[in-house]
Tab-separated table of C-alpha atoms and ligand atoms in Angstrom:
chain	number	residue	atom	x	y	z
A	1	UNK	CA	19.226	2.117	-83.295
A	2	UNK	CA	21.710	4.262	-81.080
A	3	UNK	CA	20.977	2.879	-77.726
A	4	UNK	CA	17.122	3.403	-78.146
A	5	UNK	CA	17.505	7.613	-79.034
A	6	UNK	CA	16.448	6.933	-82.577
A	7	UNK	CA	11.961	6.645	-83.265
A	8	UNK	CA	11.479	3.215	-83.983
A	9	UNK	CA	11.893	2.601	-87.080
A	10	UNK	CA	9.071	0.567	-89.200
A	11	UNK	CA	10.711	-2.435	-90.052
A	12	UNK	CA	11.599	-3.181	-86.407
A	13	UNK	CA	10.344	-5.980	-84.456
A	14	UNK	CA	7.618	-4.944	-81.443
A	15	UNK	CA	9.587	-7.750	-79.544
A	16	UNK	CA	11.894	-7.634	-76.184
A	17	UNK	CA	14.463	-4.785	-77.826
A	18	UNK	CA	18.062	-5.610	-76.818
A	19	UNK	CA	19.504	-3.684	-73.628
A	20	UNK	CA	18.944	-0.231	-72.347
A	21	UNK	CA	15.086	0.487	-74.127
A	22	UNK	CA	15.920	4.428	-73.780
A	23	UNK	CA	16.035	7.079	-71.757
A	24	UNK	CA	13.590	8.293	-68.718
A	25	UNK	CA	10.337	7.736	-69.356
A	26	UNK	CA	9.275	11.103	-69.091
A	27	UNK	CA	11.600	11.776	-72.116
A	28	UNK	CA	10.816	9.318	-73.882
A	29	UNK	CA	6.949	11.062	-75.423
A	30	UNK	CA	9.310	13.363	-77.537
A	31	UNK	CA	11.453	10.248	-78.830
A	32	UNK	CA	8.449	8.624	-79.788
A	33	UNK	CA	6.648	11.846	-82.132
A	34	UNK	CA	10.381	12.149	-83.523
A	35	UNK	CA	10.734	15.227	-81.805
A	36	UNK	CA	6.735	16.891	-81.808
A	37	UNK	CA	4.582	17.475	-79.381
A	38	UNK	CA	1.317	18.884	-80.157
A	39	UNK	CA	1.262	22.466	-77.662
A	40	UNK	CA	-0.450	23.834	-75.645
A	41	UNK	CA	-0.457	27.066	-77.493
A	42	UNK	CA	-3.174	24.059	-80.241
A	43	UNK	CA	-5.124	23.359	-76.958
A	44	UNK	CA	-6.130	27.080	-76.075
A	45	UNK	CA	-7.147	27.996	-79.453
A	46	UNK	CA	-9.145	25.300	-79.475
A	47	UNK	CA	-7.220	23.797	-82.195
A	48	UNK	CA	-6.049	20.464	-80.692
A	49	UNK	CA	-7.951	17.214	-80.383
A	50	UNK	CA	-10.239	17.090	-77.624
A	51	UNK	CA	-9.727	14.678	-74.337
A	52	UNK	CA	-12.995	12.388	-75.141
A	53	UNK	CA	-12.009	12.500	-79.172
A	54	UNK	CA	-12.155	8.739	-80.610
A	55	UNK	CA	-10.431	6.994	-81.777
A	56	UNK	CA	-10.614	3.468	-84.057
A	57	UNK	CA	-8.349	1.191	-86.405
A	58	UNK	CA	-9.541	0.118	-89.091
A	59	UNK	CA	-8.767	-3.016	-91.242
A	60	UNK	CA	-5.776	-0.770	-92.877
A	61	UNK	CA	-4.157	-0.343	-89.741
A	62	UNK	CA	-4.999	-3.858	-88.475
A	63	UNK	CA	-3.327	-5.676	-91.769
A	64	UNK	CA	-1.289	-3.542	-91.074
A	65	UNK	CA	-0.835	-4.710	-86.697
A	66	UNK	CA	2.055	-7.257	-87.629
A	67	UNK	CA	4.341	-4.931	-89.453
A	68	UNK	CA	3.733	-1.935	-86.534
A	69	UNK	CA	6.263	-1.209	-83.426
A	70	UNK	CA	6.073	-0.175	-80.262
A	71	UNK	CA	3.727	2.913	-79.378
A	72	UNK	CA	1.814	2.701	-82.650
A	73	UNK	CA	1.413	-1.185	-82.398
A	74	UNK	CA	-0.223	-0.821	-79.499
A	75	UNK	CA	-2.826	2.363	-79.747
A	76	UNK	CA	-4.144	0.677	-83.332
A	77	UNK	CA	-4.516	-2.894	-81.217
A	78	UNK	CA	-6.017	-0.713	-78.466
A	79	UNK	CA	-8.530	1.130	-80.764
A	80	UNK	CA	-9.985	-2.310	-81.531
A	81	UNK	CA	-12.961	-1.070	-80.132
A	82	UNK	CA	-13.459	2.700	-79.512
A	83	UNK	CA	-11.246	4.526	-77.195
A	84	UNK	CA	-10.179	7.574	-76.732
A	85	UNK	CA	-7.604	9.880	-76.500
A	86	UNK	CA	-7.705	10.122	-72.552
A	87	UNK	CA	-8.455	6.266	-72.330
A	88	UNK	CA	-5.116	5.315	-74.869
A	89	UNK	CA	-2.991	7.301	-72.825
A	90	UNK	CA	-3.940	6.056	-69.478
A	91	UNK	CA	-3.833	2.870	-70.522
A	92	UNK	CA	-0.899	2.208	-72.482
A	93	UNK	CA	0.774	5.114	-70.076
A	94	UNK	CA	1.750	7.611	-72.739
A	95	UNK	CA	1.230	11.533	-72.582
A	96	UNK	CA	-1.992	12.687	-74.175
A	97	UNK	CA	-0.013	15.224	-76.608
A	98	UNK	CA	2.422	12.028	-77.430
A	99	UNK	CA	-1.284	10.219	-78.950
A	100	UNK	CA	-2.322	13.489	-80.500
A	101	UNK	CA	0.413	12.833	-82.028
A	102	UNK	CA	0.885	9.697	-83.102
A	103	UNK	CA	-2.887	9.424	-83.484
A	104	UNK	CA	-2.537	12.533	-86.704
A	105	UNK	CA	0.082	9.893	-87.825
A	106	UNK	CA	-1.720	6.321	-87.818
A	107	UNK	CA	-4.628	8.226	-88.743
A	108	UNK	CA	-2.769	10.028	-91.963
A	109	UNK	CA	-1.312	6.615	-93.317
A	110	UNK	CA	-5.026	5.532	-92.948
A	111	UNK	CA	-4.764	2.934	-90.313
A	112	UNK	CA	-6.415	4.641	-87.374
A	113	UNK	CA	-9.860	6.826	-88.177
A	114	UNK	CA	-10.302	10.230	-86.112
A	115	UNK	CA	-12.816	10.822	-84.519
A	116	UNK	CA	-13.444	14.198	-83.618
A	117	UNK	CA	-16.742	15.436	-81.572
A	118	UNK	CA	-18.533	17.971	-83.735
A	119	UNK	CA	-18.897	20.625	-80.609
A	120	UNK	CA	-22.349	21.561	-81.913
A	121	UNK	CA	-23.768	17.868	-81.632
A	122	UNK	CA	-22.669	17.004	-78.284
A	123	UNK	CA	-24.077	20.592	-77.062
A	124	UNK	CA	-27.494	19.834	-78.222
A	125	UNK	CA	-30.504	19.830	-76.699
A	126	UNK	CA	-31.431	16.571	-78.308
A	127	UNK	CA	-28.124	15.011	-77.357
A	128	UNK	CA	-28.536	16.252	-73.954
A	129	UNK	CA	-31.632	15.122	-73.453
A	130	UNK	CA	-30.593	11.375	-74.203
A	131	UNK	CA	-27.569	11.715	-72.122
A	132	UNK	CA	-29.959	12.890	-69.327
A	133	UNK	CA	-32.360	9.586	-70.038
A	134	UNK	CA	-29.539	7.811	-69.385
A	135	UNK	CA	-28.127	8.771	-66.239
A	136	UNK	CA	-31.773	8.946	-65.246
A	137	UNK	CA	-31.800	5.042	-66.298
A	138	UNK	CA	-28.608	4.488	-62.844
A	139	UNK	CA	-29.931	2.929	-59.824
A	140	UNK	CA	-28.303	4.364	-56.653
A	141	UNK	CA	-26.202	1.288	-54.978
A	142	UNK	CA	-29.530	0.458	-53.412
A	143	UNK	CA	-31.336	-0.248	-56.648
A	144	UNK	CA	-33.041	3.135	-56.125
A	145	UNK	CA	-33.940	4.662	-59.754
A	146	UNK	CA	-33.538	8.155	-59.795
A	147	UNK	CA	-37.739	8.624	-60.947
A	148	UNK	CA	-39.915	6.101	-58.296
A	149	UNK	CA	-38.089	7.629	-54.989
B	25	UNK	CA	-10.380	-3.766	-72.430
B	26	UNK	CA	-13.135	-0.933	-73.970
B	27	UNK	CA	-14.877	1.257	-71.484
B	28	UNK	CA	-17.948	-0.598	-71.285
B	29	UNK	CA	-19.604	-2.825	-74.295
B	30	UNK	CA	-18.766	-2.284	-77.733
B	31	UNK	CA	-20.453	-0.196	-80.533
B	32	UNK	CA	-22.479	-3.115	-82.526
B	33	UNK	CA	-20.851	-2.128	-85.829
B	34	UNK	CA	-23.710	-0.406	-88.686
B	35	UNK	CA	-26.260	-1.015	-86.008
B	36	UNK	CA	-26.753	3.192	-86.037
B	37	UNK	CA	-27.565	5.070	-89.808
B	38	UNK	CA	-26.579	8.189	-87.670
B	39	UNK	CA	-23.660	9.399	-87.885
B	40	UNK	CA	-22.182	10.100	-84.412
B	41	UNK	CA	-19.312	11.478	-84.785
B	42	UNK	CA	-17.610	12.650	-88.195
B	43	UNK	CA	-14.059	11.687	-88.816
B	44	UNK	CA	-11.936	14.291	-88.901
B	45	UNK	CA	-11.018	14.525	-92.988
B	46	UNK	CA	-10.914	10.683	-94.516
B	47	UNK	CA	-8.259	8.077	-94.097
B	48	UNK	CA	-6.746	7.794	-97.345
B	49	UNK	CA	-8.049	4.292	-97.415
B	50	UNK	CA	-9.426	3.277	-94.362
B	51	UNK	CA	-12.298	3.537	-92.956
B	52	UNK	CA	-13.374	2.421	-89.402
B	53	UNK	CA	-13.746	-0.421	-88.650
B	54	UNK	CA	-16.498	-0.319	-86.024
B	55	UNK	CA	-18.696	3.086	-85.404
B	56	UNK	CA	-17.089	4.883	-82.168
B	57	UNK	CA	-19.946	6.749	-79.554
B	58	UNK	CA	-20.504	9.597	-79.411
B	59	UNK	CA	-18.161	11.306	-76.244
B	60	UNK	CA	-20.055	13.939	-74.068
B	61	UNK	CA	-17.834	14.756	-71.978
B	62	UNK	CA	-18.294	17.338	-67.718
B	63	UNK	CA	-15.535	17.955	-66.103
B	64	UNK	CA	-15.350	17.400	-62.295
B	65	UNK	CA	-13.036	19.945	-60.504
B	66	UNK	CA	-12.940	21.208	-57.207
B	67	UNK	CA	-10.074	22.377	-54.897
B	68	UNK	CA	-7.867	19.519	-53.034
B	69	UNK	CA	-9.072	16.720	-52.235
B	70	UNK	CA	-12.556	17.346	-51.886
B	71	UNK	CA	-13.269	14.526	-53.390
B	72	UNK	CA	-13.979	14.373	-57.263
B	73	UNK	CA	-11.473	11.491	-57.661
B	74	UNK	CA	-14.569	8.512	-55.544
B	75	UNK	CA	-17.343	10.709	-56.990
B	76	UNK	CA	-16.059	9.811	-60.715
B	77	UNK	CA	-15.520	6.290	-59.156
B	78	UNK	CA	-18.958	6.238	-57.704
B	79	UNK	CA	-20.866	6.216	-61.302
B	80	UNK	CA	-18.194	4.773	-63.152
B	81	UNK	CA	-18.491	2.004	-64.952
B	82	UNK	CA	-14.426	1.823	-65.443
B	83	UNK	CA	-11.830	2.029	-61.904
B	84	UNK	CA	-12.362	5.840	-62.599
B	85	UNK	CA	-8.511	6.137	-65.120
B	86	UNK	CA	-5.645	8.157	-64.510
B	87	UNK	CA	-3.482	10.448	-67.504
B	88	UNK	CA	-0.821	12.354	-67.685
B	89	UNK	CA	-2.138	16.194	-67.873
B	90	UNK	CA	-1.463	18.047	-70.556
B	91	UNK	CA	2.556	19.671	-71.246
B	92	UNK	CA	3.101	22.278	-70.319
B	93	UNK	CA	5.053	24.783	-72.583
B	94	UNK	CA	5.318	23.152	-75.340
B	95	UNK	CA	9.325	22.028	-75.259
B	96	UNK	CA	10.490	23.427	-77.148
B	97	UNK	CA	14.085	21.961	-78.641
B	98	UNK	CA	12.420	18.558	-77.849
B	99	UNK	CA	14.847	17.850	-80.163
B	100	UNK	CA	17.439	17.594	-77.824
B	101	UNK	CA	17.728	14.410	-76.466
B	102	UNK	CA	19.932	15.244	-73.657
B	103	UNK	CA	17.585	18.184	-72.082
B	104	UNK	CA	15.880	16.698	-68.491
B	105	UNK	CA	17.610	19.581	-66.381
B	106	UNK	CA	16.107	21.943	-68.113
B	107	UNK	CA	13.226	20.132	-69.105
B	108	UNK	CA	9.956	22.584	-68.441
B	109	UNK	CA	6.578	19.990	-68.942
B	110	UNK	CA	5.005	19.337	-65.448
B	111	UNK	CA	3.154	16.408	-64.964
B	112	UNK	CA	-0.048	16.076	-63.430
B	113	UNK	CA	-2.445	12.931	-62.662
B	114	UNK	CA	-5.813	13.704	-64.375
B	115	UNK	CA	-8.713	11.411	-63.689
B	116	UNK	CA	-11.896	10.438	-65.555
B	117	UNK	CA	-14.957	7.288	-65.560
B	118	UNK	CA	-16.918	7.065	-67.898
B	119	UNK	CA	-21.482	5.854	-68.842
B	120	UNK	CA	-22.319	4.275	-71.084
B	121	UNK	CA	-25.691	5.235	-72.143
B	122	UNK	CA	-26.202	3.609	-75.425
B	123	UNK	CA	-23.370	2.358	-77.769
B	124	UNK	CA	-23.782	5.234	-79.485
B	125	UNK	CA	-23.652	7.957	-77.004
B	126	UNK	CA	-20.956	7.476	-74.111
B	127	UNK	CA	-20.347	10.307	-71.466
B	128	UNK	CA	-16.674	10.992	-70.234
B	129	UNK	CA	-15.959	12.485	-66.989
B	130	UNK	CA	-13.036	14.578	-66.200
B	131	UNK	CA	-11.851	15.022	-63.214
B	132	UNK	CA	-9.423	17.974	-62.591
B	133	UNK	CA	-5.826	17.912	-60.780
B	134	UNK	CA	-7.175	20.023	-57.739
B	135	UNK	CA	-4.188	22.421	-56.927
B	136	UNK	CA	-5.250	25.966	-57.767
B	137	UNK	CA	-1.560	26.580	-59.724
B	138	UNK	CA	-2.266	24.141	-62.718
B	139	UNK	CA	-5.810	26.172	-63.421
B	140	UNK	CA	-3.560	26.473	-67.075
B	141	UNK	CA	-4.074	23.742	-68.418
B	142	UNK	CA	-7.817	22.028	-67.168
B	143	UNK	CA	-8.202	23.970	-70.907
B	144	UNK	CA	-6.773	20.762	-72.351
B	145	UNK	CA	-9.444	19.574	-70.485
B	146	UNK	CA	-12.500	21.700	-70.376
B	147	UNK	CA	-12.362	22.254	-74.649
B	148	UNK	CA	-15.500	20.770	-74.970
B	149	UNK	CA	-17.047	20.135	-72.188
B	150	UNK	CA	-21.343	20.606	-72.143
B	151	UNK	CA	-21.473	21.404	-68.007
B	152	UNK	CA	-19.283	21.231	-65.089
B	153	UNK	CA	-18.647	20.094	-61.394
B	154	UNK	CA	-17.811	22.567	-58.697
B	155	UNK	CA	-17.585	20.073	-55.211
B	156	UNK	CA	-16.840	22.584	-52.376
B	157	UNK	CA	-15.775	20.857	-48.833
B	158	UNK	CA	-17.112	23.028	-46.630
B	159	UNK	CA	-14.118	23.447	-44.605
B	160	UNK	CA	-11.967	24.289	-47.192
B	161	UNK	CA	-13.946	27.330	-49.229
B	162	UNK	CA	-11.535	29.004	-50.997
B	163	UNK	CA	-10.098	26.105	-52.385
B	164	UNK	CA	-12.495	26.685	-55.356
B	165	UNK	CA	-12.544	30.119	-55.829
B	166	UNK	CA	-10.700	29.310	-58.844
B	167	UNK	CA	-13.136	26.525	-60.298
B	168	UNK	CA	-15.940	28.967	-60.584
B	169	UNK	CA	-14.214	31.628	-61.702
B	170	UNK	CA	-13.417	29.411	-64.549
B	171	UNK	CA	-16.742	27.634	-65.581
B	172	UNK	CA	-17.798	32.102	-64.679
B	173	UNK	CA	-15.812	33.347	-67.019
B	174	UNK	CA	-15.758	30.493	-69.651
B	175	UNK	CA	-19.770	30.339	-69.386
B	176	UNK	CA	-19.445	26.757	-69.023
B	177	UNK	CA	-22.544	25.581	-67.609
B	178	UNK	CA	-21.910	23.897	-64.019
B	179	UNK	CA	-23.525	23.195	-60.476
B	180	UNK	CA	-21.887	23.293	-56.965
B	181	UNK	CA	-21.836	20.735	-54.432
B	182	UNK	CA	-20.852	20.210	-51.177
B	183	UNK	CA	-19.736	17.337	-50.208
B	184	UNK	CA	-20.917	16.363	-47.114
B	185	UNK	CA	-17.953	14.432	-45.564
B	186	UNK	CA	-19.497	12.303	-42.019
B	187	UNK	CA	-23.451	13.786	-43.378
B	188	UNK	CA	-21.964	16.952	-41.990
B	189	UNK	CA	-21.994	19.984	-43.693
B	190	UNK	CA	-20.045	23.237	-41.870
B	191	UNK	CA	-22.440	26.261	-43.542
B	192	UNK	CA	-25.702	26.036	-45.512
B	193	UNK	CA	-25.769	26.290	-48.397
B	194	UNK	CA	-26.811	30.233	-48.187
B	195	UNK	CA	-24.370	31.118	-46.937
B	196	UNK	CA	-21.635	28.873	-48.900
B	197	UNK	CA	-24.115	30.439	-52.151
B	198	UNK	CA	-22.614	34.042	-50.502
B	199	UNK	CA	-19.050	32.895	-49.822
B	200	UNK	CA	-18.642	31.717	-53.762
B	201	UNK	CA	-20.554	34.466	-55.102
B	202	UNK	CA	-22.414	32.221	-57.319
B	203	UNK	CA	-25.488	34.188	-59.480
B	204	UNK	CA	-28.251	32.892	-58.958
B	205	UNK	CA	-28.588	30.714	-61.414
B	206	UNK	CA	-26.070	28.738	-60.392
B	207	UNK	CA	-27.294	25.808	-58.278
B	208	UNK	CA	-26.030	24.276	-55.292
B	209	UNK	CA	-26.272	21.317	-53.564
B	210	UNK	CA	-25.366	18.737	-51.138
B	211	UNK	CA	-23.895	15.409	-52.285
B	212	UNK	CA	-21.700	12.690	-50.472
B	213	UNK	CA	-19.784	12.551	-53.333
B	214	UNK	CA	-19.203	8.369	-52.363
B	215	UNK	CA	-22.566	7.651	-53.672
B	216	UNK	CA	-23.964	7.130	-56.844
B	217	UNK	CA	-27.348	7.782	-56.661
B	218	UNK	CA	-25.711	11.187	-55.165
B	219	UNK	CA	-23.373	12.283	-57.470
B	220	UNK	CA	-26.120	10.868	-60.703
B	221	UNK	CA	-28.295	13.214	-59.515
B	222	UNK	CA	-24.978	15.943	-59.217
B	223	UNK	CA	-24.993	15.115	-62.587
B	224	UNK	CA	-28.230	15.647	-63.734
B	225	UNK	CA	-28.036	18.950	-62.320
B	226	UNK	CA	-25.516	20.066	-64.416
B	227	UNK	CA	-26.989	18.183	-67.334
B	228	UNK	CA	-30.849	19.808	-67.161
B	229	UNK	CA	-28.357	23.793	-66.815
B	230	UNK	CA	-25.889	22.440	-70.191
B	231	UNK	CA	-29.538	22.467	-71.099
B	232	UNK	CA	-31.544	24.916	-70.238
B	233	UNK	CA	-28.795	26.830	-72.068
B	234	UNK	CA	-29.187	24.456	-75.701
B	235	UNK	CA	-32.111	26.551	-75.690
B	236	UNK	CA	-33.911	23.058	-75.226
C	7	GTP	N1	-16.214	11.051	-44.821
C	7	GTP	C1	-15.226	10.799	-46.477
C	7	GTP	N2	-14.795	11.719	-46.834
C	7	GTP	C2	-14.575	11.757	-48.695
C	7	GTP	C3	-16.134	11.485	-49.282
C	7	GTP	N3	-15.413	11.869	-49.807
C	7	GTP	C4	-14.197	11.717	-50.441
C	7	GTP	N4	-14.095	11.433	-48.887
C	7	GTP	C5	-11.612	10.965	-48.636
C	7	GTP	O1	-11.501	12.044	-49.074
C	7	GTP	C6	-10.080	11.726	-50.229
C	7	GTP	C7	-9.718	12.451	-50.568
C	7	GTP	O2	-10.787	12.320	-51.992
C	7	GTP	P1	-10.583	11.882	-53.762
C	7	GTP	O3	-11.557	12.075	-53.851
C	7	GTP	O4	-9.961	11.115	-53.674
C	7	GTP	O5	-10.740	13.880	-53.384
C	7	GTP	P2	-9.962	14.308	-55.219
C	7	GTP	O6	-10.868	15.460	-55.326
C	7	GTP	O7	-10.101	13.384	-55.819
C	7	GTP	O8	-8.589	14.779	-54.420
C	7	GTP	P3	-7.613	15.632	-55.274
C	7	GTP	O9	-7.274	14.212	-56.794
C	7	GTP	O10	-5.844	14.992	-54.733
C	7	GTP	O11	-6.886	16.510	-55.656
C	7	GTP	C8	-10.300	10.468	-49.370
C	7	GTP	O12	-9.099	9.266	-49.091
C	7	GTP	C9	-11.818	10.359	-49.912
C	7	GTP	O13	-11.877	8.673	-49.263
C	7	GTP	C10	-16.847	11.851	-48.343
C	7	GTP	O14	-18.213	12.201	-48.903
C	7	GTP	N5	-16.987	11.310	-46.868
C	8	MG	MG1	-8.260	13.239	-57.505
């Protein structure tokens, strides 16, 4: 590994690396995805995974945790409980687009399952009604429900 | 670390989300909830983060929103000086409706010049709430325009800083020139019940649009 400039190989142990950890955070995203970045153009055309897309570890992914390193390891580990792309980006301090690329990589090897919400379903009246009912049940800070005042 | 309680595996039969493609072998160990997204927009410092924090079940999380110019030539590892990426904070929270359904709230970055990357956040949203500070009305034009042009259901919420609103709602409506069907209301970004009611207004708009 040339001073942190190559992507972390699958065989490497996810232990503290010796020496410099890598370039500045601003450059780092391009390293972990081996130079690929999900493009803004994709987002514009609706092909990028929405930020609320759910990521879930598969049993294969959990079994592979010991062999995964760094970001891949952390994503699969965090996704033992379903997480959105945005949550993973925030918690692991990665760019959204880096998470998108890594999620696709992990999905393609069966270690992560990627659930893109169907916009037709999320906009469906029955779903919206359930959200409305659920929200109405949230009390305000004084414990007053919306419909009880 | 999860946002809300984790769904019970196999606890329901309806598939809320379809996997992007069935993984080579792996099955999701747990079925995720269906995520429904609302966007909280508005000018700089109008109370977007405050509103998200008032109602979210988690502390608002912050991430760097979309990279801009796609960083062509990203394989050039020594390119920091010619880096054409911009990172801006985007914060969000969530509310678990039930194990199969979760509402996400995303706050757009306030500055007008970040409008170009709203698409990345807004894609798939069911509605938007535009927060307005009546002392700086023009700060929210970009957000209002954005939702109008994309025909995303939205409402305008005037944040009553210190309980005071400098203009009447009619004046706000007139100044923003929003169409008749767009609700304009007053709320307090620090009050959970107030934020809840503002979000309900947005969701009712979305429901009406869905034909439901
Ligand atoms: N008095 C009062 N202060 C408020 C209210 N809402 C927000 N604030 C304060 O106004 C400031 C800005 O609020 P934020 O929630 O950070 O605003 P924002 O829209 O997220 O700001 P940016 O993300 O920077 O665009 C904070 O200091 C809040 O505490 C309110 O209703 N009344
Ligand atoms: Mg903010």
